[in-house]
Amino acid sequence: MSKLADLLKDMASDAALEAEWKKDREAVLDRYKLTPEERKAMVEKDVDAIKRLSGVDKVKVNSTIKAHDG
């Protein structure tokens, strides 16, 4: 799994990480050691690039699901 896919999966299941993303994106991107292309896609909210770079484009979904504990 790509680092970008790890980040997406973790943000979907970890409310604290999602909150940190909203406050300090650079710190989160640094922690996941994304490539410059992956970083750019996340910062620019380029959904097509995020799908392609993370491998999510190969997964068929029909909705967005978030699951946060607590």
PDB file of C-alpha atoms in Angstrom:
ATOM      1  CA  MET A   1       0.000   0.000   0.000  1.00  0.00           C
ATOM      2  CA  SER A   2       1.288   3.468  -0.825  1.00  0.00           C
ATOM      3  CA  LYS A   3       2.030   6.042   1.864  1.00  0.00           C
ATOM      4  CA  LEU A   4      -0.747   8.164   0.383  1.00  0.00           C
ATOM      5  CA  ALA A   5      -3.202   5.281   0.699  1.00  0.00           C
ATOM      6  CA  ASP A   6      -2.057   4.839   4.312  1.00  0.00           C
ATOM      7  CA  LEU A   7      -2.747   8.509   4.996  1.00  0.00           C
ATOM      8  CA  LEU A   8      -6.211   8.345   3.430  1.00  0.00           C
ATOM      9  CA  LYS A   9      -7.088   5.186   5.360  1.00  0.00           C
ATOM     10  CA  ASP A  10      -5.792   6.621   8.628  1.00  0.00           C
ATOM     11  CA  MET A  11      -7.659   9.909   8.194  1.00  0.00           C
ATOM     12  CA  ALA A  12     -10.872   7.995   7.516  1.00  0.00           C
ATOM     13  CA  SER A  13     -10.580   6.099  10.788  1.00  0.00           C
ATOM     14  CA  ASP A  14      -8.804   8.573  13.103  1.00  0.00           C
ATOM     15  CA  ALA A  15     -10.661  11.734  14.066  1.00  0.00           C
ATOM     16  CA  ALA A  16      -7.584  13.174  15.797  1.00  0.00           C
ATOM     17  CA  LEU A  17      -5.512  12.821  12.625  1.00  0.00           C
ATOM     18  CA  GLU A  18      -8.238  14.452  10.568  1.00  0.00           C
ATOM     19  CA  ALA A  19      -8.350  17.339  13.067  1.00  0.00           C
ATOM     20  CA  GLU A  20      -4.561  17.664  12.902  1.00  0.00           C
ATOM     21  CA  TRP A  21      -4.784  17.717   9.087  1.00  0.00           C
ATOM     22  CA  LYS A  22      -7.138  20.674   9.296  1.00  0.00           C
ATOM     23  CA  LYS A  23      -4.703  22.560  11.574  1.00  0.00           C
ATOM     24  CA  ASP A  24      -1.264  21.593  10.217  1.00  0.00           C
ATOM     25  CA  ARG A  25      -1.267  19.823   6.863  1.00  0.00           C
ATOM     26  CA  GLU A  26       2.486  20.120   6.412  1.00  0.00           C
ATOM     27  CA  ALA A  27       3.184  18.217   9.640  1.00  0.00           C
ATOM     28  CA  VAL A  28       0.907  15.375   8.568  1.00  0.00           C
ATOM     29  CA  LEU A  29       2.415  15.257   5.078  1.00  0.00           C
ATOM     30  CA  ASP A  30       5.923  15.192   6.581  1.00  0.00           C
ATOM     31  CA  ARG A  31       5.017  12.316   8.899  1.00  0.00           C
ATOM     32  CA  TYR A  32       3.744  10.187   6.013  1.00  0.00           C
ATOM     33  CA  LYS A  33       6.771  10.986   3.835  1.00  0.00           C
ATOM     34  CA  LEU A  34       4.715  11.556   0.695  1.00  0.00           C
ATOM     35  CA  THR A  35       6.339  12.218  -2.644  1.00  0.00           C
ATOM     36  CA  PRO A  36       6.239  15.785  -3.975  1.00  0.00           C
ATOM     37  CA  GLU A  37       3.530  14.711  -6.440  1.00  0.00           C
ATOM     38  CA  GLU A  38       1.417  13.141  -3.670  1.00  0.00           C
ATOM     39  CA  ARG A  39       1.852  16.213  -1.465  1.00  0.00           C
ATOM     40  CA  LYS A  40       0.763  18.500  -4.280  1.00  0.00           C
ATOM     41  CA  ALA A  41      -2.308  16.388  -4.981  1.00  0.00           C
ATOM     42  CA  MET A  42      -3.357  16.487  -1.325  1.00  0.00           C
ATOM     43  CA  VAL A  43      -2.749  20.216  -0.876  1.00  0.00           C
ATOM     44  CA  GLU A  44      -4.562  21.067  -4.111  1.00  0.00           C
ATOM     45  CA  LYS A  45      -7.355  18.554  -3.374  1.00  0.00           C
ATOM     46  CA  ASP A  46      -6.786  17.017  -6.806  1.00  0.00           C
ATOM     47  CA  VAL A  47      -9.130  14.047  -6.468  1.00  0.00           C
ATOM     48  CA  ASP A  48      -8.134  12.436  -9.768  1.00  0.00           C
ATOM     49  CA  ALA A  49      -4.433  12.572  -8.880  1.00  0.00           C
ATOM     50  CA  ILE A  50      -5.108  11.335  -5.336  1.00  0.00           C
ATOM     51  CA  LYS A  51      -7.028   8.355  -6.707  1.00  0.00           C
ATOM     52  CA  ARG A  52      -4.342   7.553  -9.246  1.00  0.00           C
ATOM     53  CA  LEU A  53      -1.384   7.988  -6.878  1.00  0.00           C
ATOM     54  CA  SER A  54      -2.939   6.085  -3.978  1.00  0.00           C
ATOM     55  CA  GLY A  55      -4.340   3.236  -6.035  1.00  0.00           C
ATOM     56  CA  VAL A  56      -7.868   4.092  -4.912  1.00  0.00           C
ATOM     57  CA  ASP A  57      -8.859   4.452  -8.567  1.00  0.00           C
ATOM     58  CA  LYS A  58      -8.763   0.667  -8.747  1.00  0.00           C
ATOM     59  CA  VAL A  59     -11.381   0.369  -5.973  1.00  0.00           C
ATOM     60  CA  LYS A  60     -15.030   0.712  -6.904  1.00  0.00           C
ATOM     61  CA  VAL A  61     -17.058   2.762  -4.417  1.00  0.00           C
ATOM     62  CA  ASN A  62     -20.312   4.640  -4.627  1.00  0.00           C
ATOM     63  CA  SER A  63     -20.058   6.832  -1.536  1.00  0.00           C
ATOM     64  CA  THR A  64     -17.690   8.335   1.008  1.00  0.00           C
ATOM     65  CA  ILE A  65     -17.490   6.554   4.332  1.00  0.00           C
ATOM     66  CA  LYS A  66     -15.810   7.852   7.454  1.00  0.00           C
ATOM     67  CA  ALA A  67     -15.564   5.905  10.664  1.00  0.00           C
ATOM     68  CA  HIS A  68     -14.269   7.652  13.755  1.00  0.00           C
ATOM     69  CA  ASP A  69     -14.158   6.112  17.184  1.00  0.00           C
ATOM     70  CA  GLY A  70     -15.081   8.265  20.137  1.00  0.00           C
TER      71      GLY A  70
END
